[in-house]
PDB file of C-alpha atoms in Angstrom:
ATOM      1  CA  ARG J  12     -61.353  40.767  95.268  1.00  0.00           C
ATOM      2  CA  PHE J  13     -61.280  43.071  98.411  1.00  0.00           C
ATOM      3  CA  GLY J  14     -58.493  43.555 100.941  1.00  0.00           C
ATOM      4  CA  CYS J  15     -57.080  42.527 104.085  1.00  0.00           C
ATOM      5  CA  SER J  16     -58.629  45.444 105.973  1.00  0.00           C
ATOM      6  CA  ALA J  17     -62.176  44.682 104.956  1.00  0.00           C
ATOM      7  CA  ARG J  18     -61.667  41.025 106.183  1.00  0.00           C
ATOM      8  CA  ILE J  19     -60.351  42.036 109.187  1.00  0.00           C
ATOM      9  CA  ILE J  20     -63.548  44.229 109.714  1.00  0.00           C
ATOM     10  CA  MET J  21     -65.787  41.532 108.686  1.00  0.00           C
ATOM     11  CA  GLY J  22     -64.275  39.257 111.198  1.00  0.00           C
ATOM     12  CA  ALA J  23     -65.392  41.541 114.230  1.00  0.00           C
ATOM     13  CA  PHE J  24     -69.151  40.962 113.148  1.00  0.00           C
ATOM     14  CA  SER J  25     -71.142  38.351 114.553  1.00  0.00           C
ATOM     15  CA  SER J  26     -72.568  36.225 111.828  1.00  0.00           C
ATOM     16  CA  SER J  27     -75.859  35.801 113.649  1.00  0.00           C
ATOM     17  CA  GLN J  28     -76.659  39.510 112.823  1.00  0.00           C
ATOM     18  CA  ASN J  29     -78.164  40.789 109.851  1.00  0.00           C
ATOM     19  CA  TYR J  30     -75.101  43.210 108.538  1.00  0.00           C
ATOM     20  CA  LYS J  31     -74.385  44.997 105.306  1.00  0.00           C
ATOM     21  CA  MET J  32     -70.866  45.872 104.319  1.00  0.00           C
ATOM     22  CA  ILE J  33     -70.433  48.530 101.593  1.00  0.00           C
ATOM     23  CA  LEU J  34     -67.201  48.533  99.766  1.00  0.00           C
ATOM     24  CA  ILE J  35     -66.404  51.712  97.442  1.00  0.00           C
ATOM     25  CA  ASP J  36     -63.410  51.223  95.162  1.00  0.00           C
ATOM     26  CA  PRO J  37     -62.974  52.727  91.990  1.00  0.00           C
ATOM     27  CA  ILE J  38     -60.852  49.670  91.224  1.00  0.00           C
ATOM     28  CA  LEU J  39     -63.279  46.863  91.406  1.00  0.00           C
ATOM     29  CA  LYS J  40     -65.189  46.236  88.578  1.00  0.00           C
ATOM     30  CA  PRO J  41     -68.245  45.476  87.906  1.00  0.00           C
ATOM     31  CA  ASP J  42     -70.548  46.640  90.739  1.00  0.00           C
ATOM     32  CA  LEU J  43     -71.777  43.302  92.518  1.00  0.00           C
ATOM     33  CA  GLU J  44     -73.546  42.088  95.393  1.00  0.00           C
ATOM     34  CA  GLU J  45     -72.474  38.850  97.406  1.00  0.00           C
ATOM     35  CA  ILE J  46     -72.891  37.153 100.744  1.00  0.00           C
ATOM     36  CA  ILE J  47     -69.739  36.386 102.281  1.00  0.00           C
ATOM     37  CA  ASP J  48     -69.512  34.701 105.992  1.00  0.00           C
ATOM     38  CA  ASN J  49     -73.533  35.621 106.040  1.00  0.00           C
ATOM     39  CA  ILE J  50     -72.643  39.139 105.603  1.00  0.00           C
ATOM     40  CA  ARG J  51     -74.333  40.926 102.610  1.00  0.00           C
ATOM     41  CA  VAL J  52     -71.338  42.570 100.841  1.00  0.00           C
ATOM     42  CA  GLU J  53     -71.999  45.255  98.191  1.00  0.00           C
ATOM     43  CA  HIS J  54     -68.836  46.570  95.923  1.00  0.00           C
ATOM     44  CA  TRP J  55     -69.329  49.775  94.191  1.00  0.00           C
ATOM     45  CA  ASP J  56     -67.133  50.843  91.496  1.00  0.00           C
ATOM     46  CA  GLN J  57     -66.798  54.520  92.030  1.00  0.00           C
ATOM     47  CA  GLN J  58     -64.977  57.244  93.854  1.00  0.00           C
ATOM     48  CA  CYS J  59     -66.505  57.240  97.671  1.00  0.00           C
ATOM     49  CA  GLU J  60     -67.259  61.351  97.001  1.00  0.00           C
ATOM     50  CA  THR J  61     -69.712  59.644  94.457  1.00  0.00           C
ATOM     51  CA  TYR J  62     -71.608  57.873  97.182  1.00  0.00           C
ATOM     52  CA  ALA J  63     -71.657  60.194 100.236  1.00  0.00           C
ATOM     53  CA  SER J  64     -75.178  61.507  99.317  1.00  0.00           C
ATOM     54  CA  LYS J  65     -76.559  57.831  99.297  1.00  0.00           C
ATOM     55  CA  PHE J  66     -76.167  57.531 103.182  1.00  0.00           C
ATOM     56  CA  GLU J  67     -78.396  59.430 105.836  1.00  0.00           C
ATOM     57  CA  ASN J  68     -76.877  61.097 108.475  1.00  0.00           C
ATOM     58  CA  ASN J  69     -76.366  59.002 111.659  1.00  0.00           C
ATOM     59  CA  SER J  70     -76.790  55.926 109.401  1.00  0.00           C
ATOM     60  CA  ILE J  71     -73.305  54.157 109.225  1.00  0.00           C
ATOM     61  CA  ASP J  72     -71.746  52.110 112.114  1.00  0.00           C
ATOM     62  CA  ILE J  73     -68.255  51.896 110.837  1.00  0.00           C
ATOM     63  CA  LEU J  74     -66.345  53.716 108.137  1.00  0.00           C
ATOM     64  CA  HIS J  75     -63.132  52.567 107.088  1.00  0.00           C
ATOM     65  CA  ILE J  76     -61.146  55.458 105.079  1.00  0.00           C
ATOM     66  CA  ASP J  77     -57.909  54.241 103.171  1.00  0.00           C
ATOM     67  CA  THR J  78     -57.187  56.637 100.659  1.00  0.00           C
ATOM     68  CA  ASP J  79     -54.631  56.227  98.304  1.00  0.00           C
ATOM     69  CA  PRO J  80     -51.978  57.806  97.910  1.00  0.00           C
ATOM     70  CA  HIS J  81     -52.933  58.771 101.707  1.00  0.00           C
ATOM     71  CA  TRP J  82     -52.792  62.510 100.945  1.00  0.00           C
ATOM     72  CA  TYR J  83     -54.044  64.863 103.982  1.00  0.00           C
ATOM     73  CA  ASP J  84     -56.603  66.638 101.440  1.00  0.00           C
ATOM     74  CA  GLN J  85     -58.081  63.306 100.595  1.00  0.00           C
ATOM     75  CA  VAL J  86     -58.360  62.245 103.995  1.00  0.00           C
ATOM     76  CA  LYS J  87     -59.889  65.738 105.236  1.00  0.00           C
ATOM     77  CA  ASN J  88     -62.500  65.542 102.203  1.00  0.00           C
ATOM     78  CA  GLN J  89     -63.546  62.029 103.131  1.00  0.00           C
ATOM     79  CA  PHE J  90     -63.860  62.767 106.668  1.00  0.00           C
ATOM     80  CA  ASP J  91     -65.942  65.905 105.938  1.00  0.00           C
ATOM     81  CA  LEU J  92     -68.311  64.313 103.525  1.00  0.00           C
ATOM     82  CA  TYR J  93     -69.193  61.395 105.858  1.00  0.00           C
ATOM     83  CA  LYS J  94     -68.674  62.590 109.456  1.00  0.00           C
ATOM     84  CA  ASP J  95     -72.431  63.238 109.853  1.00  0.00           C
ATOM     85  CA  LYS J  96     -73.421  60.206 108.476  1.00  0.00           C
ATOM     86  CA  ILE J  97     -71.643  58.099 111.367  1.00  0.00           C
ATOM     87  CA  LYS J  98     -74.021  57.178 114.148  1.00  0.00           C
ATOM     88  CA  LYS J  99     -73.377  58.368 117.591  1.00  0.00           C
ATOM     89  CA  GLY J 100     -71.019  55.557 119.230  1.00  0.00           C
ATOM     90  CA  GLY J 101     -69.818  54.737 115.633  1.00  0.00           C
ATOM     91  CA  CYS J 102     -66.577  54.810 114.505  1.00  0.00           C
ATOM     92  CA  ILE J 103     -64.270  55.961 111.253  1.00  0.00           C
ATOM     93  CA  ILE J 104     -60.990  53.766 111.099  1.00  0.00           C
ATOM     94  CA  PHE J 105     -58.216  55.515 109.307  1.00  0.00           C
ATOM     95  CA  HIS J 106     -55.870  53.278 107.593  1.00  0.00           C
ATOM     96  CA  ASP J 107     -52.003  53.887 107.437  1.00  0.00           C
ATOM     97  CA  CYS J 108     -51.962  56.401 110.197  1.00  0.00           C
ATOM     98  CA  THR J 109     -48.326  56.915 110.307  1.00  0.00           C
ATOM     99  CA  PRO J 110     -45.937  59.636 110.135  1.00  0.00           C
ATOM    100  CA  LEU J 111     -45.362  58.433 106.453  1.00  0.00           C
ATOM    101  CA  PHE J 112     -48.669  59.784 105.322  1.00  0.00           C
ATOM    102  CA  GLY J 113     -51.187  62.648 105.152  1.00  0.00           C
ATOM    103  CA  ILE J 114     -53.758  60.830 107.185  1.00  0.00           C
ATOM    104  CA  TYR J 115     -51.524  60.899 110.270  1.00  0.00           C
ATOM    105  CA  LYS J 116     -51.242  64.854 109.918  1.00  0.00           C
ATOM    106  CA  PHE J 117     -55.150  65.030 109.655  1.00  0.00           C
ATOM    107  CA  VAL J 118     -55.764  63.020 112.569  1.00  0.00           C
ATOM    108  CA  HIS J 119     -53.141  64.453 114.715  1.00  0.00           C
ATOM    109  CA  GLU J 120     -53.645  68.030 113.900  1.00  0.00           C
ATOM    110  CA  GLU J 121     -57.226  68.351 113.158  1.00  0.00           C
ATOM    111  CA  LEU J 122     -59.349  65.346 114.314  1.00  0.00           C
ATOM    112  CA  GLU J 123     -58.057  65.098 117.976  1.00  0.00           C
ATOM    113  CA  VAL J 124     -59.218  68.577 118.459  1.00  0.00           C
ATOM    114  CA  VAL J 125     -62.932  68.122 116.739  1.00  0.00           C
ATOM    115  CA  ASP J 126     -65.640  68.125 119.490  1.00  0.00           C
ATOM    116  CA  GLY J 127     -67.678  65.042 119.569  1.00  0.00           C
ATOM    117  CA  TRP J 128     -64.871  62.743 118.302  1.00  0.00           C
ATOM    118  CA  ARG J 129     -62.294  60.474 120.485  1.00  0.00           C
ATOM    119  CA  VAL J 130     -59.262  59.214 118.746  1.00  0.00           C
ATOM    120  CA  GLU J 131     -57.445  56.122 119.626  1.00  0.00           C
ATOM    121  CA  TYR J 132     -54.365  55.060 117.946  1.00  0.00           C
ATOM    122  CA  SER J 133     -53.091  51.252 117.744  1.00  0.00           C
ATOM    123  CA  THR J 134     -49.625  50.313 118.334  1.00  0.00           C
ATOM    124  CA  PRO J 135     -48.787  47.551 115.721  1.00  0.00           C
ATOM    125  CA  LYS J 136     -46.015  45.103 115.566  1.00  0.00           C
ATOM    126  CA  GLU J 137     -42.947  46.316 114.041  1.00  0.00           C
ATOM    127  CA  GLU J 138     -43.181  44.585 110.874  1.00  0.00           C
ATOM    128  CA  CYS J 139     -46.594  46.231 110.135  1.00  0.00           C
ATOM    129  CA  ALA J 140     -46.030  49.604 111.360  1.00  0.00           C
ATOM    130  CA  ILE J 141     -46.894  51.077 108.294  1.00  0.00           C
ATOM    131  CA  SER J 142     -50.608  49.759 108.469  1.00  0.00           C
ATOM    132  CA  ALA J 143     -51.208  51.469 111.827  1.00  0.00           C
ATOM    133  CA  PRO J 144     -54.775  52.312 112.041  1.00  0.00           C
ATOM    134  CA  ALA J 145     -56.563  55.024 114.174  1.00  0.00           C
ATOM    135  CA  VAL J 146     -60.106  54.890 115.332  1.00  0.00           C
ATOM    136  CA  ALA J 147     -61.967  57.702 115.976  1.00  0.00           C
ATOM    137  CA  TRP J 148     -65.240  57.521 117.799  1.00  0.00           C
ATOM    138  CA  LYS J 149     -68.136  59.791 117.251  1.00  0.00           C
ATOM    139  CA  VAL J 150     -69.142  60.364 121.194  1.00  0.00           C
ATOM    140  CA  LYS J 151     -71.675  63.407 120.456  1.00  0.00           C
TER     141      LYS J 151
END
């Protein structure tokens, strides 16, 4: 019902804490809420742009951006919509940050020079290089 990226992020959470994960995906139908591994998971069936106003500034710990088809403008738009929603010390994970996609260009050309953000890149194994994530930490 949802992808490997969401499962990996859930694996980083402690089951002893009270976490909520919201998955926004226009392919999911219908909207639903469930408990998975002691984490409340909400699936919202819309474009992520529709939901930006539902989040207060400084309210999100982790945001995972996985646009499809990975265009520069899509990533920039989502970053612009959500950047103020991220808490200080929180992060945005950019999926598929490789030279094949516009995500890479946005992160390398724009995000690296935005004051208040620190970008880290992963070095994945060769067989999964297409899924190389970048993590942008909000430091200010």
